[in-house]
mmCIF file of C-alpha atoms in Angstrom:
data_model
loop_
_atom_site.group_PDB
_atom_site.id
_atom_site.type_symbol
_atom_site.label_atom_id
_atom_site.label_comp_id
_atom_site.label_asym_id
_atom_site.label_seq_id
_atom_site.Cartn_x
_atom_site.Cartn_y
_atom_site.Cartn_z
ATOM 1 C CA MET T 1219 0.000 0.000 0.000
ATOM 2 C CA SER T 1220 1.222 3.490 -0.764
ATOM 3 C CA THR T 1221 1.553 6.131 1.936
ATOM 4 C CA LEU T 1222 1.486 9.904 1.699
ATOM 5 C CA HIS T 1223 3.711 11.248 4.482
ATOM 6 C CA VAL T 1224 2.768 14.738 5.633
ATOM 7 C CA LEU T 1225 5.320 16.936 7.394
ATOM 8 C CA SER T 1226 5.022 20.396 8.915
ATOM 9 C CA HIS T 1227 8.177 20.825 11.046
ATOM 10 C CA SER T 1228 11.300 22.598 9.831
ATOM 11 C CA PRO T 1229 13.944 19.972 8.970
ATOM 12 C CA PHE T 1230 16.618 22.246 10.439
ATOM 13 C CA SER T 1231 15.292 22.018 13.994
ATOM 14 C CA ASP T 1232 13.611 18.632 13.982
ATOM 15 C CA THR T 1233 14.351 14.986 13.132
ATOM 16 C CA ARG T 1234 11.008 14.055 11.559
ATOM 17 C CA LEU T 1235 12.060 14.495 7.938
ATOM 18 C CA GLY T 1236 15.188 12.390 8.456
ATOM 19 C CA SER T 1237 13.204 9.575 10.078
ATOM 20 C CA CYS T 1238 10.541 9.784 7.415
ATOM 21 C CA LEU T 1239 13.059 9.585 4.565
ATOM 22 C CA ARG T 1240 14.556 6.431 6.118
ATOM 23 C CA LEU T 1241 11.133 4.785 6.201
ATOM 24 C CA LEU T 1242 9.859 5.939 2.834
ATOM 25 C CA GLY T 1243 8.698 3.096 0.566
ATOM 26 C CA LYS T 1244 9.128 3.142 -3.204
ATOM 27 C CA ASP T 1245 5.459 3.958 -3.833
ATOM 28 C CA ASP T 1246 5.314 6.572 -1.076
ATOM 29 C CA ALA T 1247 5.357 10.350 -1.370
ATOM 30 C CA LEU T 1248 5.994 13.375 0.819
ATOM 31 C CA LEU T 1249 3.794 16.393 1.268
ATOM 32 C CA LEU T 1250 5.618 19.346 2.762
ATOM 33 C CA SER T 1251 3.462 21.899 4.566
ATOM 34 C CA GLY T 1252 4.110 24.673 7.072
ATOM 35 C CA ASP T 1253 7.746 25.024 8.118
ATOM 36 C CA ALA T 1254 8.591 21.697 6.437
ATOM 37 C CA VAL T 1255 8.778 23.631 3.150
ATOM 38 C CA TYR T 1256 12.025 25.168 4.447
ATOM 39 C CA ALA T 1257 13.512 21.853 3.292
ATOM 40 C CA LEU T 1258 13.575 23.523 -0.144
ATOM 41 C CA GLN T 1259 16.023 26.136 1.074
ATOM 42 C CA GLN T 1260 19.357 25.551 -0.638
ATOM 43 C CA GLY T 1261 21.164 23.454 1.925
ATOM 44 C CA SER T 1262 22.106 20.052 3.183
ATOM 45 C CA VAL T 1263 18.553 18.676 3.361
ATOM 46 C CA LEU T 1264 17.626 19.434 -0.223
ATOM 47 C CA LYS T 1265 19.689 16.690 -1.862
ATOM 48 C CA SER T 1266 17.925 13.886 0.002
ATOM 49 C CA LEU T 1267 14.563 15.081 -1.297
ATOM 50 C CA GLU T 1268 15.275 15.334 -4.985
ATOM 51 C CA GLU T 1269 14.922 11.611 -5.689
ATOM 52 C CA GLN T 1270 11.556 11.372 -3.910
ATOM 53 C CA THR T 1271 8.027 12.120 -5.018
ATOM 54 C CA VAL T 1272 7.450 15.460 -3.329
ATOM 55 C CA PHE T 1273 4.347 17.616 -3.108
ATOM 56 C CA ILE T 1274 4.333 21.062 -1.543
ATOM 57 C CA LEU T 1275 1.401 22.985 -0.128
ATOM 58 C CA GLU T 1276 1.420 26.087 -2.298
ATOM 59 C CA GLU T 1277 0.239 28.604 0.303
ATOM 60 C CA ASP T 1278 3.145 27.754 2.595
ATOM 61 C CA LEU T 1279 5.600 28.176 -0.252
ATOM 62 C CA LEU T 1280 4.123 31.563 -1.161
ATOM 63 C CA ALA T 1281 4.090 32.713 2.465
ATOM 64 C CA ARG T 1282 7.825 31.995 2.734
ATOM 65 C CA HIS T 1283 8.764 33.372 -0.689
ATOM 66 C CA LEU T 1284 10.224 30.042 -1.786
ATOM 67 C CA GLU T 1285 10.058 28.631 -5.288
ATOM 68 C CA CYS T 1286 8.710 25.254 -6.309
ATOM 69 C CA PRO T 1287 11.591 23.232 -7.761
ATOM 70 C CA SER T 1288 11.093 21.430 -11.068
ATOM 71 C CA TRP T 1289 11.187 17.988 -9.412
ATOM 72 C CA ALA T 1290 8.326 18.767 -7.009
ATOM 73 C CA THR T 1291 4.618 19.500 -7.476
ATOM 74 C CA CYS T 1292 2.733 22.363 -5.884
ATOM 75 C CA VAL T 1293 -0.747 21.625 -4.570
ATOM 76 C CA ASP T 1294 -3.660 23.709 -3.317
ATOM 77 C CA TYR T 1295 -6.261 22.323 -0.889
ATOM 78 C CA PRO T 1296 -8.474 20.608 -3.499
ATOM 79 C CA ALA T 1297 -5.341 18.895 -4.873
ATOM 80 C CA PHE T 1298 -4.261 18.022 -1.303
ATOM 81 C CA VAL T 1299 -7.627 16.270 -0.839
ATOM 82 C CA GLU T 1300 -7.163 14.384 -4.108
ATOM 83 C CA LEU T 1301 -3.658 13.311 -3.043
ATOM 84 C CA THR T 1302 -5.002 11.756 0.157
ATOM 85 C CA ILE T 1303 -7.310 9.679 -2.046
ATOM 86 C CA ARG T 1304 -4.627 8.726 -4.576
ATOM 87 C CA TYR T 1305 -2.464 7.266 -1.810
ATOM 88 C CA ASP T 1306 -3.809 4.359 0.230
ATOM 89 C CA LYS T 1307 -3.162 6.090 3.536
ATOM 90 C CA VAL T 1308 -1.845 9.279 5.048
ATOM 91 C CA ASN T 1309 0.810 9.355 7.750
ATOM 92 C CA SER T 1310 1.056 12.811 9.303
ATOM 93 C CA TRP T 1311 4.195 13.273 11.393
ATOM 94 C CA LEU T 1312 2.496 15.221 14.187
ATOM 95 C CA MET F 94 -13.073 -6.797 8.170
ATOM 96 C CA PRO F 95 -12.082 -4.120 10.684
ATOM 97 C CA LYS F 96 -9.396 -1.692 9.606
ATOM 98 C CA SER F 97 -6.031 -2.150 11.278
ATOM 99 C CA LEU F 98 -4.300 0.738 12.999
ATOM 100 C CA LEU F 99 -0.618 1.346 13.653
ATOM 101 C CA ILE F 100 0.297 3.886 16.317
ATOM 102 C CA ILE F 101 3.830 5.255 16.031
ATOM 103 C CA SER F 102 4.920 6.726 19.352
ATOM 104 C CA ARG F 103 7.943 8.997 19.020
ATOM 105 C CA GLN F 104 7.698 11.114 22.171
ATOM 106 C CA ALA F 105 9.981 10.743 25.150
ATOM 107 C CA PRO F 106 8.159 9.704 28.329
ATOM 108 C CA TRP F 107 8.643 12.866 30.393
ATOM 109 C CA ALA F 108 7.826 15.494 27.784
ATOM 110 C CA GLY F 109 4.198 16.006 28.821
ATOM 111 C CA PRO F 110 1.109 13.860 28.327
ATOM 112 C CA GLY F 111 1.922 12.984 24.690
ATOM 113 C CA ALA F 112 3.382 9.540 25.346
ATOM 114 C CA LYS F 113 0.495 8.540 27.586
ATOM 115 C CA GLU F 114 -2.078 9.927 25.170
ATOM 116 C CA ALA F 115 -0.561 7.884 22.330
ATOM 117 C CA LEU F 116 -0.761 4.796 24.545
ATOM 118 C CA ASP F 117 -4.393 5.594 25.377
ATOM 119 C CA ILE F 118 -5.309 5.372 21.677
ATOM 120 C CA VAL F 119 -3.692 1.929 21.584
ATOM 121 C CA LEU F 120 -5.433 0.734 24.745
ATOM 122 C CA ALA F 121 -8.836 1.968 23.585
ATOM 123 C CA CYS F 122 -8.286 0.084 20.331
ATOM 124 C CA GLY F 123 -7.435 -3.117 22.207
ATOM 125 C CA ALA F 124 -10.549 -2.669 24.347
ATOM 126 C CA PHE F 125 -12.704 -2.605 21.208
ATOM 127 C CA ASP F 126 -10.957 -5.743 19.967
ATOM 128 C CA LEU F 127 -9.627 -3.968 16.888
ATOM 129 C CA PRO F 128 -6.364 -4.905 15.170
ATOM 130 C CA VAL F 129 -3.742 -2.506 16.528
ATOM 131 C CA ALA F 130 0.034 -2.342 16.716
ATOM 132 C CA LEU F 131 2.376 0.009 18.544
ATOM 133 C CA LEU F 132 5.759 1.056 17.188
ATOM 134 C CA PHE F 133 8.313 3.009 19.199
ATOM 135 C CA LEU F 134 10.364 5.292 16.997
ATOM 136 C CA ASP F 135 12.902 8.067 17.594
ATOM 137 C CA ASP F 136 12.633 9.433 21.180
ATOM 138 C CA GLY F 137 9.631 7.163 21.802
ATOM 139 C CA ILE F 138 12.260 4.484 22.449
ATOM 140 C CA PHE F 139 13.036 6.166 25.785
ATOM 141 C CA GLN F 140 9.623 5.028 27.054
ATOM 142 C CA LEU F 141 10.953 1.465 27.019
ATOM 143 C CA LEU F 142 13.951 1.948 29.305
ATOM 144 C CA ALA F 143 14.101 0.057 32.586
ATOM 145 C CA ASN F 144 14.280 1.604 36.052
ATOM 146 C CA GLN F 145 12.749 4.960 35.247
ATOM 147 C CA ASN F 146 11.660 6.919 38.276
ATOM 148 C CA GLY F 147 8.814 9.227 37.429
ATOM 149 C CA ALA F 148 8.242 9.841 41.141
ATOM 150 C CA ALA F 149 11.344 12.054 41.120
ATOM 151 C CA ILE F 150 9.350 14.549 39.058
ATOM 152 C CA GLN F 151 5.961 13.587 40.539
ATOM 153 C CA GLN F 152 4.875 11.697 37.441
ATOM 154 C CA LYS F 153 3.442 8.217 37.016
ATOM 155 C CA ASN F 154 5.639 5.631 35.298
ATOM 156 C CA LEU F 155 4.277 4.299 32.022
ATOM 157 C CA THR F 156 6.314 1.093 32.268
ATOM 158 C CA ALA F 157 3.612 -0.944 34.041
ATOM 159 C CA ASN F 158 1.064 0.079 31.385
ATOM 160 C CA LEU F 159 3.484 -0.938 28.623
ATOM 161 C CA GLN F 160 4.182 -4.288 30.272
ATOM 162 C CA ALA F 161 0.445 -4.967 30.491
ATOM 163 C CA LEU F 162 -0.296 -4.278 26.804
ATOM 164 C CA SER F 163 -0.902 -7.948 25.963
ATOM 165 C CA MET F 164 -3.484 -8.139 28.760
ATOM 166 C CA PHE F 165 -5.353 -5.385 26.914
ATOM 167 C CA GLY F 166 -5.351 -7.284 23.643
ATOM 168 C CA VAL F 167 -2.302 -5.520 22.180
ATOM 169 C CA ASP F 168 0.279 -8.131 21.160
ATOM 170 C CA ASP F 169 2.094 -6.371 18.352
ATOM 171 C CA VAL F 170 4.619 -4.050 19.960
ATOM 172 C CA TYR F 171 7.717 -3.022 18.030
ATOM 173 C CA ALA F 172 10.784 -0.830 18.389
ATOM 174 C CA CYS F 173 12.839 0.575 15.524
ATOM 175 C CA SER F 174 16.345 -0.875 15.823
ATOM 176 C CA TYR F 175 17.840 2.182 14.105
ATOM 177 C CA SER F 176 16.322 4.442 16.778
ATOM 178 C CA LEU F 177 17.654 2.068 19.472
ATOM 179 C CA SER F 178 21.223 2.016 18.185
ATOM 180 C CA GLU F 179 21.159 5.763 17.490
ATOM 181 C CA ARG F 180 20.543 6.198 21.238
ATOM 182 C CA GLY F 181 23.000 3.533 22.322
ATOM 183 C CA ILE F 182 20.270 1.269 23.700
ATOM 184 C CA SER F 183 20.502 -2.502 23.492
ATOM 185 C CA PRO F 184 17.198 -4.323 22.779
ATOM 186 C CA ALA F 185 18.087 -6.681 25.635
ATOM 187 C CA GLY F 186 17.945 -3.866 28.158
ATOM 188 C CA LEU F 187 14.345 -2.841 27.582
ATOM 189 C CA ALA F 188 11.814 -2.980 30.413
ATOM 190 C CA VAL F 189 9.117 -4.369 28.140
ATOM 191 C CA ALA F 190 9.845 -8.006 27.334
ATOM 192 C CA ASP F 191 7.521 -8.530 24.387
ATOM 193 C CA VAL F 192 8.752 -5.667 22.254
ATOM 194 C CA GLN F 193 10.229 -6.793 18.940
ATOM 195 C CA SER F 194 13.124 -4.856 17.545
ATOM 196 C CA LEU F 195 12.750 -4.246 13.789
ATOM 197 C CA PRO F 196 15.335 -3.101 11.257
ATOM 198 C CA VAL F 197 14.397 -0.115 9.090
ATOM 199 C CA GLU F 198 13.214 -2.219 6.132
ATOM 200 C CA ASP F 199 10.820 -4.136 8.422
ATOM 201 C CA VAL F 200 9.515 -0.880 9.917
ATOM 202 C CA ARG F 201 8.834 0.276 6.367
ATOM 203 C CA ALA F 202 6.956 -2.980 5.664
ATOM 204 C CA LEU F 203 5.021 -2.574 8.926
ATOM 205 C CA ILE F 204 3.775 0.894 7.957
ATOM 206 C CA ASP F 205 2.887 -0.493 4.552
ATOM 207 C CA ARG F 206 0.846 -3.360 6.005
ATOM 208 C CA TYR F 207 -1.496 -1.376 8.269
ATOM 209 C CA ASP F 208 -4.637 0.300 6.967
ATOM 210 C CA GLN F 209 -4.222 3.520 8.951
ATOM 211 C CA VAL F 210 -1.298 5.100 10.768
ATOM 212 C CA ILE F 211 -1.149 7.718 13.522
ATOM 213 C CA THR F 212 2.298 9.134 14.308
ATOM 214 C CA LEU F 213 2.419 11.059 17.568
ATOM 215 C CA MET G 313 -14.856 9.281 -0.241
ATOM 216 C CA LYS G 314 -15.426 9.247 3.516
ATOM 217 C CA PHE G 315 -12.917 11.141 5.618
ATOM 218 C CA ALA G 316 -12.246 11.042 9.338
ATOM 219 C CA ILE G 317 -10.260 14.121 10.353
ATOM 220 C CA ALA G 318 -8.330 14.208 13.618
ATOM 221 C CA LEU G 319 -6.826 17.429 14.958
ATOM 222 C CA TYR G 320 -4.089 17.517 17.608
ATOM 223 C CA SER G 321 -3.252 21.215 17.793
ATOM 224 C CA ALA G 322 -4.703 24.408 19.281
ATOM 225 C CA ALA G 323 -6.508 27.011 17.179
ATOM 226 C CA HIS G 324 -3.442 29.294 17.084
ATOM 227 C CA ALA G 325 -1.285 26.576 15.461
ATOM 228 C CA PRO G 326 -1.019 26.809 11.669
ATOM 229 C CA SER G 327 -1.978 23.119 11.489
ATOM 230 C CA SER G 328 -5.434 23.856 12.955
ATOM 231 C CA ARG G 329 -6.156 26.295 10.145
ATOM 232 C CA ARG G 330 -4.685 23.808 7.636
ATOM 233 C CA ALA G 331 -7.039 21.089 8.923
ATOM 234 C CA LEU G 332 -10.010 23.432 8.572
ATOM 235 C CA ARG G 333 -9.082 24.406 5.008
ATOM 236 C CA PHE G 334 -8.610 20.716 4.157
ATOM 237 C CA ALA G 335 -12.015 19.837 5.632
ATOM 238 C CA GLN G 336 -13.662 22.673 3.686
ATOM 239 C CA ALA G 337 -11.997 21.506 0.457
ATOM 240 C CA ALA G 338 -13.073 17.904 1.106
ATOM 241 C CA LEU G 339 -16.722 18.896 1.403
ATOM 242 C CA ALA G 340 -16.461 21.261 -1.564
ATOM 243 C CA GLY G 341 -15.088 18.339 -3.576
ATOM 244 C CA GLY G 342 -18.202 16.304 -2.852
ATOM 245 C CA HIS G 343 -16.656 14.123 -0.160
ATOM 246 C CA GLU G 344 -18.082 13.232 3.232
ATOM 247 C CA ILE G 345 -16.593 13.885 6.676
ATOM 248 C CA VAL G 346 -17.804 11.099 8.957
ATOM 249 C CA ARG G 347 -16.391 12.756 12.071
ATOM 250 C CA LEU G 348 -13.996 15.399 13.335
ATOM 251 C CA PHE G 349 -12.100 14.206 16.381
ATOM 252 C CA PHE G 350 -10.091 16.707 18.452
ATOM 253 C CA TYR G 351 -7.440 15.126 20.656
ATOM 254 C CA GLN G 352 -4.466 16.309 22.722
ATOM 255 C CA ASP G 353 -4.023 20.087 22.257
ATOM 256 C CA GLY G 354 -6.648 19.893 19.510
ATOM 257 C CA VAL G 355 -9.261 20.296 22.242
ATOM 258 C CA HIS G 356 -8.261 23.992 22.400
ATOM 259 C CA SER G 357 -9.394 24.391 18.785
ATOM 260 C CA ALA G 358 -12.964 23.800 20.044
ATOM 261 C CA SER G 359 -12.779 26.398 22.822
ATOM 262 C CA SER G 360 -15.492 29.044 22.703
ATOM 263 C CA ASN G 361 -13.509 31.431 24.917
ATOM 264 C CA ILE G 362 -10.788 32.352 22.450
ATOM 265 C CA VAL G 363 -10.580 36.058 21.670
ATOM 266 C CA THR G 364 -8.402 36.901 18.661
ATOM 267 C CA PRO G 365 -7.384 40.439 17.700
ATOM 268 C CA GLN G 366 -9.852 41.918 15.200
ATOM 269 C CA ASP G 367 -7.422 41.816 12.291
ATOM 270 C CA GLU G 368 -6.565 38.133 12.800
ATOM 271 C CA GLN G 369 -8.369 34.939 11.804
ATOM 272 C CA ASP G 370 -10.522 33.386 14.527
ATOM 273 C CA ILE G 371 -9.953 29.741 13.665
ATOM 274 C CA ALA G 372 -11.830 28.308 16.672
ATOM 275 C CA GLN G 373 -14.890 30.349 15.717
ATOM 276 C CA GLN G 374 -14.496 29.255 12.070
ATOM 277 C CA TRP G 375 -14.330 25.607 13.155
ATOM 278 C CA ALA G 376 -17.551 25.932 15.169
ATOM 279 C CA ALA G 377 -19.314 27.714 12.291
ATOM 280 C CA PHE G 378 -18.117 25.062 9.824
ATOM 281 C CA VAL G 379 -19.358 22.192 11.997
ATOM 282 C CA SER G 380 -22.727 23.890 12.560
ATOM 283 C CA GLN G 381 -23.235 24.855 8.949
ATOM 284 C CA HIS G 382 -22.599 21.347 7.638
ATOM 285 C CA GLN G 383 -24.090 19.590 10.671
ATOM 286 C CA LEU G 384 -20.939 17.570 11.151
ATOM 287 C CA ASP G 385 -20.170 15.228 14.003
ATOM 288 C CA GLY G 386 -17.642 17.266 16.010
ATOM 289 C CA VAL G 387 -16.206 15.242 18.880
ATOM 290 C CA VAL G 388 -13.749 16.522 21.485
ATOM 291 C CA CYS G 389 -11.929 13.873 23.527
ATOM 292 C CA ILE G 390 -13.208 14.169 27.085
ATOM 293 C CA ALA G 391 -10.034 13.017 28.859
ATOM 294 C CA ALA G 392 -7.814 15.343 26.820
ATOM 295 C CA ALA G 393 -10.274 18.218 27.297
ATOM 296 C CA LEU G 394 -10.573 17.866 31.086
ATOM 297 C CA ARG G 395 -6.782 17.775 31.410
ATOM 298 C CA ARG G 396 -6.546 21.049 29.468
ATOM 299 C CA GLY G 397 -9.464 22.875 31.081
ATOM 300 C CA VAL G 398 -11.856 22.658 28.149
ATOM 301 C CA LEU G 399 -15.202 22.049 29.863
ATOM 302 C CA ASN G 400 -18.829 22.051 28.832
ATOM 303 C CA GLU G 401 -21.652 22.907 31.194
ATOM 304 C CA ASP G 402 -21.993 19.355 32.546
ATOM 305 C CA GLU G 403 -18.292 18.892 33.260
ATOM 306 C CA ALA G 404 -17.901 22.345 34.803
ATOM 307 C CA ALA G 405 -20.738 21.477 37.173
ATOM 308 C CA ARG G 406 -19.401 17.988 37.862
ATOM 309 C CA TYR G 407 -15.929 19.253 38.817
ATOM 310 C CA GLN G 408 -17.148 22.540 40.275
ATOM 311 C CA ARG G 409 -15.157 24.744 37.927
ATOM 312 C CA PRO G 410 -16.125 28.386 37.294
ATOM 313 C CA GLY G 411 -15.794 28.541 33.501
ATOM 314 C CA ILE G 412 -17.485 26.901 30.533
ATOM 315 C CA ASN G 413 -15.607 27.023 27.241
ATOM 316 C CA LEU G 414 -17.154 24.213 25.233
ATOM 317 C CA GLN G 415 -20.582 24.440 23.688
ATOM 318 C CA ALA G 416 -22.631 23.140 20.795
ATOM 319 C CA PRO G 417 -21.867 22.067 18.104
ATOM 320 C CA TRP G 418 -19.081 20.256 19.961
ATOM 321 C CA GLU G 419 -19.638 17.110 21.960
ATOM 322 C CA LEU G 420 -17.380 15.567 24.577
ATOM 323 C CA SER G 421 -16.826 11.856 24.191
ATOM 324 C CA GLY G 422 -14.178 9.152 24.486
ATOM 325 C CA LEU G 423 -11.449 7.675 22.294
ATOM 326 C CA GLY G 424 -13.896 5.014 21.141
ATOM 327 C CA GLN G 425 -15.260 7.709 18.834
ATOM 328 C CA LEU G 426 -11.870 7.963 17.122
ATOM 329 C CA HIS G 427 -11.786 4.224 16.505
ATOM 330 C CA ASP G 428 -15.364 4.217 15.318
ATOM 331 C CA ALA G 429 -14.526 7.011 12.865
ATOM 332 C CA ILE G 430 -11.461 5.126 11.607
ATOM 333 C CA GLN G 431 -13.601 2.070 10.961
ATOM 334 C CA SER G 432 -16.310 3.920 9.076
ATOM 335 C CA ALA G 433 -14.043 6.222 7.028
ATOM 336 C CA ASP G 434 -12.010 5.439 3.903
ATOM 337 C CA ARG G 435 -9.229 7.746 5.070
ATOM 338 C CA LEU G 436 -8.026 9.046 8.416
ATOM 339 C CA ILE G 437 -6.258 12.387 8.046
ATOM 340 C CA CYS G 438 -4.426 13.782 11.087
ATOM 341 C CA PHE G 439 -3.295 17.379 11.569
ATOM 342 C CA GLY G 440 -1.106 18.654 14.372
ATOM 343 C CA GLY G 441 2.215 20.190 15.296
ATOM 344 C CA PRO G 442 3.128 23.563 13.832
#
């Protein structure tokens, strides 16, 4: 079964993204929301993301004046809802 | 068929009610006879250590509750071996006897197998 | 699609607003929300005593309006709520506390309601943290 992993903590002050990346299955994807979108900041975290299927909540990207990289997909709320249906389950790293 | 639920507990035991509240979801599930598993990940591993003394900070130990999980219909209790070794903890030294230590690939398979997951 | 939505953060957390926007989009997309379950600090998102500055979003009020408007099943975990001082009229009377900060459309109930929602929904979506 495929899992959509949802993150909202900054990867620079928190270990959730690292743990999540270790446990990511081949059919799984990441949705970055809130401060988790700081993972897109040019830096050490970015490289580990590029090979994954990554979605980004658009409003959080806009709020932080970050750009959506070519290897990721920006989503609004209707698309977020559709993503949770496309994947078999959602694991939010609370 | 009832949906199965995996609770991933990644909070240290003395960081507020989070660890206990994650356990409460598991226990309620067991009480309703629903398929449930509990995985300790990251700092959640610290809940499993022996000889903790919550009384020193006027808190109740969770250890007895964890040891009694099978009595509440919860038999599938796991710990991530990566999280254990990252913290220098040997699986042999855990206070909860029935906890199975799983390598990362098995943790991945575990998450895959359950219908729903709650990570707290 | 049937969704169960669980919220674990207070109304001032960005994740509470995110959960609300998700829930609104789910209904707008023709989906069903079988239950909202507020647990841990999520109980604060149901508080009726939150006063936000006039130029800021009142997410707790928006949650209550959303639940009322769509006649949703809005459940607040009773154990988590008592621990955090979120009390309805009955509980305030039972424990002899001076304030009431939980009212309709919210209902206090136990964790069994979370499990029941998980069983009847196609998807459980949790929101919490920042």
